[in-house]
mmCIF file of C-alpha atoms in Angstrom:
data_model
loop_
_atom_site.group_PDB
_atom_site.id
_atom_site.type_symbol
_atom_site.label_atom_id
_atom_site.label_comp_id
_atom_site.label_asym_id
_atom_site.label_seq_id
_atom_site.Cartn_x
_atom_site.Cartn_y
_atom_site.Cartn_z
ATOM 1 C CA GLY A 1 7.334 -15.411 -15.385
ATOM 2 C CA ASP A 2 11.187 -14.523 -16.549
ATOM 3 C CA TRP A 3 13.686 -15.412 -14.271
ATOM 4 C CA ILE A 4 16.441 -12.718 -13.956
ATOM 5 C CA GLY A 5 19.626 -13.069 -12.594
ATOM 6 C CA ALA A 6 19.731 -13.614 -8.284
ATOM 7 C CA SER A 7 15.753 -13.682 -8.612
ATOM 8 C CA SER A 8 16.057 -17.346 -9.385
ATOM 9 C CA LEU A 9 17.204 -18.422 -6.086
ATOM 10 C CA HIS A 10 15.661 -21.957 -5.524
ATOM 11 C CA VAL A 11 13.358 -21.933 -2.711
ATOM 12 C CA PRO A 12 13.124 -25.385 -1.316
ATOM 13 C CA THR A 13 9.480 -26.685 -1.075
ATOM 14 C CA GLY A 14 7.728 -28.600 1.482
ATOM 15 C CA SER A 15 9.098 -26.263 4.186
ATOM 16 C CA MET A 16 5.849 -24.556 4.865
ATOM 17 C CA GLU A 17 4.848 -24.717 8.653
ATOM 18 C CA GLY A 18 1.209 -25.263 9.199
ATOM 19 C CA THR A 19 -0.446 -24.590 5.813
ATOM 20 C CA ALA A 20 -0.506 -25.589 2.562
ATOM 21 C CA SER A 21 1.818 -23.949 0.204
ATOM 22 C CA GLN A 22 1.369 -22.420 -2.884
ATOM 23 C CA ALA A 23 3.754 -21.216 -5.405
ATOM 24 C CA PRO A 24 3.113 -17.484 -6.450
ATOM 25 C CA LEU A 25 3.902 -15.613 -9.609
ATOM 26 C CA VAL A 26 7.531 -13.869 -9.265
ATOM 27 C CA CYS A 27 7.982 -10.473 -10.791
ATOM 28 C CA PRO A 28 11.404 -9.225 -10.648
ATOM 29 C CA GLY A 29 13.139 -6.155 -11.868
ATOM 30 C CA HIS A 30 13.598 -3.727 -8.776
ATOM 31 C CA SER A 31 16.953 -3.915 -7.240
ATOM 32 C CA ARG A 32 15.889 -2.808 -3.699
ATOM 33 C CA GLY A 33 12.873 -3.147 -1.398
ATOM 34 C CA VAL A 34 9.392 -2.965 -3.027
ATOM 35 C CA VAL A 35 7.510 -0.682 -0.578
ATOM 36 C CA GLN A 36 4.063 0.077 -1.905
ATOM 37 C CA LEU A 37 1.808 -1.945 -4.330
ATOM 38 C CA SER A 38 -1.290 -0.205 -5.863
ATOM 39 C CA TYR A 39 -3.898 -2.023 -8.005
ATOM 40 C CA SER A 40 -5.642 0.339 -10.641
ATOM 41 C CA ASN A 41 -9.322 -0.140 -10.773
ATOM 42 C CA ILE A 42 -10.544 -2.479 -13.580
ATOM 43 C CA THR A 43 -10.306 -0.637 -16.800
ATOM 44 C CA PRO A 44 -11.243 -1.231 -20.671
ATOM 45 C CA ASP A 45 -7.708 -2.157 -20.850
ATOM 46 C CA GLY A 46 -7.387 -4.563 -18.150
ATOM 47 C CA LEU A 47 -5.862 -4.302 -14.731
ATOM 48 C CA PHE A 48 -2.666 -2.522 -13.733
ATOM 49 C CA LEU A 49 -0.276 -2.856 -10.919
ATOM 50 C CA ILE A 50 2.259 0.142 -9.821
ATOM 51 C CA SER A 51 5.113 -0.523 -7.352
ATOM 52 C CA ALA A 52 7.052 1.987 -5.335
ATOM 53 C CA CYS A 53 10.853 1.077 -4.866
ATOM 54 C CA LEU A 54 13.665 1.982 -2.850
ATOM 55 C CA ASP A 55 15.815 1.925 -6.228
ATOM 56 C CA ALA A 56 13.985 5.117 -7.516
ATOM 57 C CA LYS A 57 12.348 3.216 -10.279
ATOM 58 C CA PRO A 58 8.540 2.632 -10.036
ATOM 59 C CA MET A 59 7.132 0.025 -12.339
ATOM 60 C CA LEU A 60 4.054 -0.641 -14.024
ATOM 61 C CA ARG A 61 2.639 -4.171 -14.818
ATOM 62 C CA ARG A 62 -0.315 -5.857 -15.799
ATOM 63 C CA GLY A 63 -2.041 -6.844 -12.777
ATOM 64 C CA GLU A 64 -3.565 -10.045 -13.939
ATOM 65 C CA THR A 65 0.063 -11.605 -14.896
ATOM 66 C CA GLY A 66 2.381 -9.105 -13.160
ATOM 67 C CA ASP A 67 4.124 -8.774 -16.714
ATOM 68 C CA TRP A 68 6.187 -5.751 -16.928
ATOM 69 C CA ILE A 69 4.945 -2.594 -18.819
ATOM 70 C CA GLY A 70 7.125 0.237 -18.028
ATOM 71 C CA THR A 71 9.729 1.790 -15.911
ATOM 72 C CA PHE A 72 9.061 5.679 -14.662
ATOM 73 C CA GLU A 73 12.624 7.042 -14.932
ATOM 74 C CA GLY A 74 13.484 10.207 -13.056
ATOM 75 C CA HIS A 75 13.394 10.280 -9.104
ATOM 76 C CA LYS A 76 16.684 10.864 -7.382
ATOM 77 C CA GLY A 77 15.855 9.051 -4.438
ATOM 78 C CA ALA A 78 13.812 6.247 -2.962
ATOM 79 C CA VAL A 79 10.284 6.260 -4.085
ATOM 80 C CA TRP A 80 7.733 5.543 -1.108
ATOM 81 C CA SER A 81 4.623 5.737 -2.832
ATOM 82 C CA ALA A 82 3.079 5.133 -6.298
ATOM 83 C CA ARG A 83 -0.607 5.328 -7.346
ATOM 84 C CA LEU A 84 -2.532 5.555 -10.660
ATOM 85 C CA ASP A 85 -5.858 7.748 -11.235
ATOM 86 C CA THR A 86 -9.034 6.411 -11.632
ATOM 87 C CA PRO A 87 -9.171 5.398 -15.366
ATOM 88 C CA ALA A 88 -5.213 4.316 -15.055
ATOM 89 C CA LEU A 89 -3.843 7.003 -17.289
ATOM 90 C CA ARG A 90 -1.746 8.716 -15.251
ATOM 91 C CA ALA A 91 0.594 7.793 -12.328
ATOM 92 C CA ALA A 92 1.757 9.727 -9.369
ATOM 93 C CA THR A 93 4.914 9.073 -7.184
ATOM 94 C CA GLY A 94 6.225 10.425 -4.199
ATOM 95 C CA ALA A 95 9.871 10.339 -3.302
ATOM 96 C CA ALA A 96 12.723 11.091 -1.090
ATOM 97 C CA ASP A 97 14.089 13.484 -3.485
ATOM 98 C CA PHE A 98 11.260 15.921 -2.097
ATOM 99 C CA THR A 99 9.194 15.611 -5.106
ATOM 100 C CA ALA A 100 5.632 14.146 -5.948
ATOM 101 C CA ARG A 101 5.629 13.471 -10.000
ATOM 102 C CA LEU A 102 2.848 13.139 -12.236
ATOM 103 C CA TRP A 103 3.613 10.755 -15.363
ATOM 104 C CA ASP A 104 1.720 9.817 -18.274
ATOM 105 C CA ALA A 105 1.031 6.104 -17.407
ATOM 106 C CA LEU A 106 0.656 5.185 -21.430
ATOM 107 C CA THR A 107 3.886 6.845 -22.543
ATOM 108 C CA GLY A 108 6.124 6.672 -19.286
ATOM 109 C CA ASP A 109 6.744 10.436 -19.688
ATOM 110 C CA GLU A 110 7.233 12.613 -16.780
ATOM 111 C CA LEU A 111 4.599 15.400 -17.079
ATOM 112 C CA HIS A 112 5.352 17.317 -13.738
ATOM 113 C CA GLN A 113 7.099 18.008 -10.612
ATOM 114 C CA PHE A 114 5.788 19.167 -7.234
ATOM 115 C CA ASN A 115 8.225 20.431 -4.871
ATOM 116 C CA CYS A 116 7.231 19.220 -1.210
ATOM 117 C CA ALA A 117 10.206 20.535 0.366
ATOM 118 C CA HIS A 118 10.823 17.120 2.256
ATOM 119 C CA ILE A 119 10.488 13.702 1.995
ATOM 120 C CA VAL A 120 7.025 12.784 0.352
ATOM 121 C CA LYS A 121 5.618 9.495 1.863
ATOM 122 C CA SER A 122 2.185 9.281 0.125
ATOM 123 C CA VAL A 123 0.485 10.277 -2.970
ATOM 124 C CA CYS A 124 -3.177 9.609 -3.812
ATOM 125 C CA PHE A 125 -5.333 11.251 -6.762
ATOM 126 C CA SER A 126 -8.871 12.053 -6.053
ATOM 127 C CA PRO A 127 -11.842 10.157 -7.225
ATOM 128 C CA ASP A 128 -12.366 12.361 -10.187
ATOM 129 C CA SER A 129 -8.388 12.215 -10.986
ATOM 130 C CA HIS A 130 -8.228 16.332 -10.776
ATOM 131 C CA GLN A 131 -6.403 16.588 -7.618
ATOM 132 C CA LEU A 132 -3.289 14.955 -5.993
ATOM 133 C CA LEU A 133 -2.990 14.625 -1.998
ATOM 134 C CA CYS A 134 0.688 14.384 -1.087
ATOM 135 C CA ALA A 135 1.807 13.692 2.629
ATOM 136 C CA GLY A 136 5.064 13.189 4.169
ATOM 137 C CA LYS A 137 7.932 14.264 6.557
ATOM 138 C CA PHE A 138 6.673 17.793 6.297
ATOM 139 C CA LYS A 139 3.808 16.993 8.576
ATOM 140 C CA LYS A 140 1.286 18.482 6.739
ATOM 141 C CA LEU A 141 -1.170 17.386 4.000
ATOM 142 C CA LYS A 142 -0.587 19.179 0.535
ATOM 143 C CA LEU A 143 -3.158 19.319 -2.274
ATOM 144 C CA TYR A 144 -2.296 19.875 -5.845
ATOM 145 C CA ASP A 145 -4.597 20.606 -8.903
ATOM 146 C CA VAL A 146 -3.172 17.955 -11.441
ATOM 147 C CA GLU A 147 -4.826 19.886 -14.503
ATOM 148 C CA LYS A 148 -3.358 23.649 -13.641
ATOM 149 C CA LEU A 149 -0.321 21.622 -12.114
ATOM 150 C CA ALA A 150 -0.309 24.161 -9.043
ATOM 151 C CA PRO A 151 -0.456 23.865 -5.153
ATOM 152 C CA THR A 152 -4.438 24.443 -3.992
ATOM 153 C CA ALA A 153 -3.818 23.698 -0.092
ATOM 154 C CA GLU A 154 -1.814 23.132 2.745
ATOM 155 C CA ILE A 155 -3.643 21.436 5.827
ATOM 156 C CA GLU A 156 -2.003 21.434 9.044
ATOM 157 C CA GLY A 157 -2.614 19.413 11.934
ATOM 158 C CA HIS A 158 -0.514 16.324 12.523
ATOM 159 C CA THR A 159 2.185 16.742 15.163
ATOM 160 C CA ALA A 160 4.689 14.377 13.400
ATOM 161 C CA GLY A 161 5.574 13.079 9.941
ATOM 162 C CA VAL A 162 2.704 11.554 8.090
ATOM 163 C CA LYS A 163 2.881 7.720 6.465
ATOM 164 C CA THR A 164 -0.153 7.898 4.782
ATOM 165 C CA ALA A 165 -3.225 10.076 3.580
ATOM 166 C CA LEU A 166 -6.193 8.995 1.089
ATOM 167 C CA PHE A 167 -9.004 10.669 -0.254
ATOM 168 C CA LEU A 168 -12.277 9.362 0.681
ATOM 169 C CA PRO A 169 -14.755 8.341 -2.109
ATOM 170 C CA CYS A 170 -16.705 11.307 -1.876
ATOM 171 C CA GLY A 171 -13.729 13.250 -2.991
ATOM 172 C CA THR A 172 -14.113 16.061 -0.473
ATOM 173 C CA LYS A 173 -12.662 14.454 2.650
ATOM 174 C CA ALA A 174 -9.598 12.687 3.343
ATOM 175 C CA VAL A 175 -7.765 10.614 6.239
ATOM 176 C CA SER A 176 -3.991 10.516 7.201
ATOM 177 C CA GLY A 177 -2.352 8.805 9.728
ATOM 178 C CA GLY A 178 1.471 8.231 10.729
ATOM 179 C CA GLU A 179 3.940 8.955 13.510
ATOM 180 C CA ASP A 180 1.692 11.000 15.894
ATOM 181 C CA LYS A 181 -0.468 7.814 16.304
ATOM 182 C CA THR A 182 -3.889 9.318 15.392
ATOM 183 C CA LEU A 183 -6.236 8.822 12.339
ATOM 184 C CA ARG A 184 -7.326 12.181 11.170
ATOM 185 C CA VAL A 185 -10.368 12.810 9.028
ATOM 186 C CA TRP A 186 -10.111 16.078 7.123
ATOM 187 C CA ASP A 187 -13.083 18.084 5.372
ATOM 188 C CA LEU A 188 -11.496 19.589 2.143
ATOM 189 C CA LYS A 189 -13.819 22.017 1.887
ATOM 190 C CA SER A 190 -12.949 24.095 4.837
ATOM 191 C CA ASN A 191 -9.401 22.176 5.151
ATOM 192 C CA GLN A 192 -10.349 21.574 8.915
ATOM 193 C CA GLN A 193 -9.832 18.459 10.898
ATOM 194 C CA ILE A 194 -13.421 16.982 11.572
ATOM 195 C CA GLN A 195 -12.152 13.927 13.549
ATOM 196 C CA SER A 196 -9.288 12.164 15.147
ATOM 197 C CA ILE A 197 -8.990 8.569 16.804
ATOM 198 C CA GLU A 198 -5.964 7.642 18.686
ATOM 199 C CA VAL A 199 -4.596 4.462 18.262
ATOM 200 C CA GLN A 200 -1.634 2.262 19.611
ATOM 201 C CA LYS A 201 1.450 3.020 17.830
ATOM 202 C CA GLU A 202 2.142 5.145 14.811
ATOM 203 C CA ILE A 203 0.017 4.315 11.547
ATOM 204 C CA THR A 204 1.998 2.503 9.146
ATOM 205 C CA SER A 205 -0.394 1.745 6.503
ATOM 206 C CA MET A 206 -4.160 2.397 5.161
ATOM 207 C CA ASP A 207 -5.875 0.913 2.359
ATOM 208 C CA LEU A 208 -9.316 1.712 1.186
ATOM 209 C CA ALA A 209 -11.678 -0.747 -0.080
ATOM 210 C CA TYR A 210 -12.372 -0.574 -3.717
ATOM 211 C CA ASP A 211 -16.028 -0.277 -3.213
ATOM 212 C CA GLY A 212 -15.182 2.800 -0.931
ATOM 213 C CA SER A 213 -17.007 1.401 2.091
ATOM 214 C CA MET A 214 -14.151 0.649 4.396
ATOM 215 C CA LEU A 215 -10.664 2.056 5.433
ATOM 216 C CA THR A 216 -8.215 -0.828 6.716
ATOM 217 C CA LEU A 217 -5.114 0.806 8.879
ATOM 218 C CA THR A 218 -2.599 -0.967 10.539
ATOM 219 C CA ALA A 219 -0.870 0.473 14.297
ATOM 220 C CA GLY A 220 1.258 -2.022 16.167
ATOM 221 C CA THR A 221 -0.125 -5.140 16.725
ATOM 222 C CA GLN A 222 -3.535 -4.131 15.421
ATOM 223 C CA VAL A 223 -5.686 -4.052 12.331
ATOM 224 C CA HIS A 224 -8.323 -1.250 12.146
ATOM 225 C CA PHE A 225 -11.575 -1.170 9.924
ATOM 226 C CA TRP A 226 -12.963 2.101 9.772
ATOM 227 C CA ASP A 227 -16.381 2.777 7.954
ATOM 228 C CA THR A 228 -16.173 5.690 5.643
ATOM 229 C CA THR A 229 -20.175 6.045 5.265
ATOM 230 C CA LYS A 230 -20.825 6.142 9.099
ATOM 231 C CA GLN A 231 -17.327 7.680 9.670
ATOM 232 C CA GLU A 232 -16.896 5.314 12.808
ATOM 233 C CA MET A 233 -14.329 2.275 13.839
ATOM 234 C CA LEU A 234 -16.455 -0.742 12.807
ATOM 235 C CA LYS A 235 -13.728 -2.783 14.414
ATOM 236 C CA THR A 236 -10.392 -3.252 15.624
ATOM 237 C CA LEU A 237 -8.540 -6.644 15.900
ATOM 238 C CA ASP A 238 -5.512 -7.388 17.641
ATOM 239 C CA CYS A 239 -3.464 -9.594 15.306
ATOM 240 C CA PRO A 240 0.048 -9.880 16.479
ATOM 241 C CA ILE A 241 2.568 -11.183 13.986
ATOM 242 C CA VAL A 242 4.491 -14.737 14.753
ATOM 243 C CA ASN A 243 7.307 -15.332 12.586
ATOM 244 C CA PRO A 244 7.117 -19.071 11.846
ATOM 245 C CA THR A 245 10.818 -18.779 10.693
ATOM 246 C CA LEU A 246 11.501 -18.663 14.688
ATOM 247 C CA GLY A 247 9.526 -21.429 15.777
ATOM 248 C CA GLY A 248 6.640 -19.209 16.685
ATOM 249 C CA ASN A 249 8.139 -18.725 20.133
ATOM 250 C CA VAL A 250 9.770 -15.490 19.853
ATOM 251 C CA LYS A 251 7.841 -12.283 21.115
ATOM 252 C CA VAL A 252 5.196 -11.133 18.738
ATOM 253 C CA GLN A 253 5.908 -8.154 16.333
ATOM 254 C CA ASP A 254 3.767 -5.318 14.695
ATOM 255 C CA ILE A 255 1.922 -5.499 11.718
ATOM 256 C CA THR A 256 3.413 -3.093 9.118
ATOM 257 C CA SER A 257 0.555 -3.236 6.211
ATOM 258 C CA ALA A 258 -2.946 -5.209 5.408
ATOM 259 C CA SER A 259 -5.360 -5.403 2.889
ATOM 260 C CA LEU A 260 -9.189 -6.348 2.933
ATOM 261 C CA SER A 261 -10.455 -8.781 0.331
ATOM 262 C CA PRO A 262 -13.316 -7.275 -1.896
ATOM 263 C CA ASP A 263 -15.652 -9.756 -0.129
ATOM 264 C CA LYS A 264 -14.529 -8.679 3.353
ATOM 265 C CA LYS A 265 -13.884 -12.281 4.500
ATOM 266 C CA LYS A 266 -10.209 -12.062 4.714
ATOM 267 C CA PHE A 267 -7.676 -9.565 5.274
ATOM 268 C CA ILE A 268 -3.622 -10.174 4.406
ATOM 269 C CA ALA A 269 -0.639 -8.706 6.202
ATOM 270 C CA GLY A 270 2.987 -7.858 6.067
ATOM 271 C CA GLY A 271 5.126 -8.355 9.262
ATOM 272 C CA PRO A 272 7.977 -6.029 10.582
ATOM 273 C CA ALA A 273 11.495 -4.921 9.569
ATOM 274 C CA ASP A 274 12.839 -3.630 12.742
ATOM 275 C CA GLN A 275 14.053 -6.613 14.221
ATOM 276 C CA ALA A 276 17.148 -9.180 13.644
ATOM 277 C CA TRP A 277 14.753 -11.604 12.223
ATOM 278 C CA PRO A 278 12.772 -9.993 9.484
ATOM 279 C CA ASP A 279 9.699 -11.469 8.848
ATOM 280 C CA PRO A 280 9.376 -12.524 4.998
ATOM 281 C CA TRP A 281 5.912 -14.618 5.304
ATOM 282 C CA VAL A 282 2.471 -13.252 3.706
ATOM 283 C CA HIS A 283 0.001 -13.779 6.577
ATOM 284 C CA VAL A 284 -3.602 -14.589 5.791
ATOM 285 C CA PHE A 285 -6.343 -13.717 8.525
ATOM 286 C CA ASP A 286 -10.031 -14.167 8.864
ATOM 287 C CA PHE A 287 -11.736 -10.738 8.920
ATOM 288 C CA GLU A 288 -14.476 -12.038 11.447
ATOM 289 C CA THR A 289 -12.393 -13.670 13.676
ATOM 290 C CA GLY A 290 -8.694 -12.097 13.248
ATOM 291 C CA VAL A 291 -7.481 -15.576 13.697
ATOM 292 C CA GLU A 292 -4.477 -16.587 11.082
ATOM 293 C CA VAL A 293 -5.825 -18.979 8.670
ATOM 294 C CA GLU A 294 -2.974 -19.360 5.912
ATOM 295 C CA CYS A 295 0.695 -18.164 6.008
ATOM 296 C CA ASN A 296 2.872 -17.902 2.627
ATOM 297 C CA LYS A 297 6.691 -18.364 2.327
ATOM 298 C CA GLY A 298 8.447 -17.041 -0.819
ATOM 299 C CA HIS A 299 9.972 -13.601 0.117
ATOM 300 C CA HIS A 300 13.563 -13.287 0.997
ATOM 301 C CA GLY A 301 13.299 -10.244 3.040
ATOM 302 C CA HIS A 302 10.547 -8.586 5.198
ATOM 303 C CA VAL A 303 7.208 -7.892 3.554
ATOM 304 C CA TRP A 304 6.916 -4.103 3.095
ATOM 305 C CA ASP A 305 3.294 -4.043 1.495
ATOM 306 C CA VAL A 306 0.270 -6.229 0.654
ATOM 307 C CA ALA A 307 -2.892 -5.439 -1.584
ATOM 308 C CA PHE A 308 -5.564 -7.351 -2.709
ATOM 309 C CA ALA A 309 -6.476 -6.976 -6.595
ATOM 310 C CA PRO A 310 -10.157 -5.410 -6.860
ATOM 311 C CA ASP A 311 -11.890 -9.175 -8.245
ATOM 312 C CA GLY A 312 -10.528 -10.716 -5.061
ATOM 313 C CA GLU A 313 -8.744 -13.707 -6.892
ATOM 314 C CA THR A 314 -5.113 -12.781 -5.886
ATOM 315 C CA TYR A 315 -3.002 -10.344 -4.043
ATOM 316 C CA ALA A 316 0.026 -9.277 -4.120
ATOM 317 C CA SER A 317 3.250 -8.436 -1.915
ATOM 318 C CA GLY A 318 6.143 -6.596 -2.128
ATOM 319 C CA ALA A 319 9.375 -7.290 -0.128
ATOM 320 C CA ASP A 320 12.733 -6.093 0.637
ATOM 321 C CA ASP A 321 14.125 -8.792 -1.536
ATOM 322 C CA GLY A 322 13.094 -6.640 -4.493
ATOM 323 C CA THR A 323 10.513 -8.604 -5.623
ATOM 324 C CA ILE A 324 6.621 -8.819 -6.183
ATOM 325 C CA ARG A 325 4.796 -11.979 -5.464
ATOM 326 C CA ILE A 326 1.215 -12.449 -6.775
ATOM 327 C CA TRP A 327 -0.545 -14.969 -4.811
ATOM 328 C CA GLN A 328 -4.256 -17.041 -5.138
ATOM 329 C CA THR A 329 -6.585 -15.660 -2.803
ATOM 330 C CA ASN A 330 -8.157 -19.697 -2.785
ATOM 331 C CA PRO A 331 -5.357 -21.796 -3.795
ATOM 332 C CA GLY A 332 -7.309 -25.020 -3.883
ATOM 333 C CA LYS A 333 -9.332 -23.763 -6.554
ATOM 334 C CA ALA A 334 -9.429 -25.145 -9.780
ATOM 335 C CA SER A 335 -8.028 -22.471 -12.281
ATOM 336 C CA GLU A 336 -9.955 -22.422 -15.525
#
């Protein structure tokens, strides 16, 4: 990719500990931490990757190459969440300026602002792309009709800030989690909670598999895998992060984000920020055993979010150094 300014810091190779190193594609452009990454579905126009960033300027890129397409300009505060609708024609973003915004993903034009009255931490389109689900410091889930540009529901039940909320594939249920350490499942027809599962610590991330079958969520040192069809926990793995920079002898740390590969053989994870030694590594675990199988160095700051591409060939990480890095899932495999 193009190297811009400070992004061209030379990273000495050969300093990997324990696993073979791979050189990721580096996507510069952001000026602060990249806090959320979200791939589109595979569309007739290709694959897209949208990034939420503390610099208030979410960006759209080509998912295959990381090439920059455009920047959505307008937010007045850190953007915590950014997602595309099902056909990747519109984008939604949620920010610290108390707004969720709707954008034309082809032109970059802002289409609407929804005032959420507090910091927005999560936005998600319904599978039919007609509704937007917002969550954040306001403790409720807020639903908006994106055709009529009007609020349709506010759902109460969380007792603290919500960090993440997603529609389930059926479109009539949602899941959410955050600071009250509880995964909650909602029926959007009645706007009632239908299930709650307590976890170890606050829920820091949720990732829905592209086939819709599995929800991956992180809380403390645990990664949970919840079956969306049976609506029950399939498995919970304890995967404490050990930061190799510290010789592996420092107390274990929490996982802040995780994403399951489409073939459900591996999952990737990012470590914590809240320590004197932020963890800049991207960790790869075996899904069956929960054992770490690969550990990738490249970022110069802790990893905020990780996401697998829909084809499972690559995955992306966003970090506090303002870069996105795109990695090969099977680095040894010959490229075409």
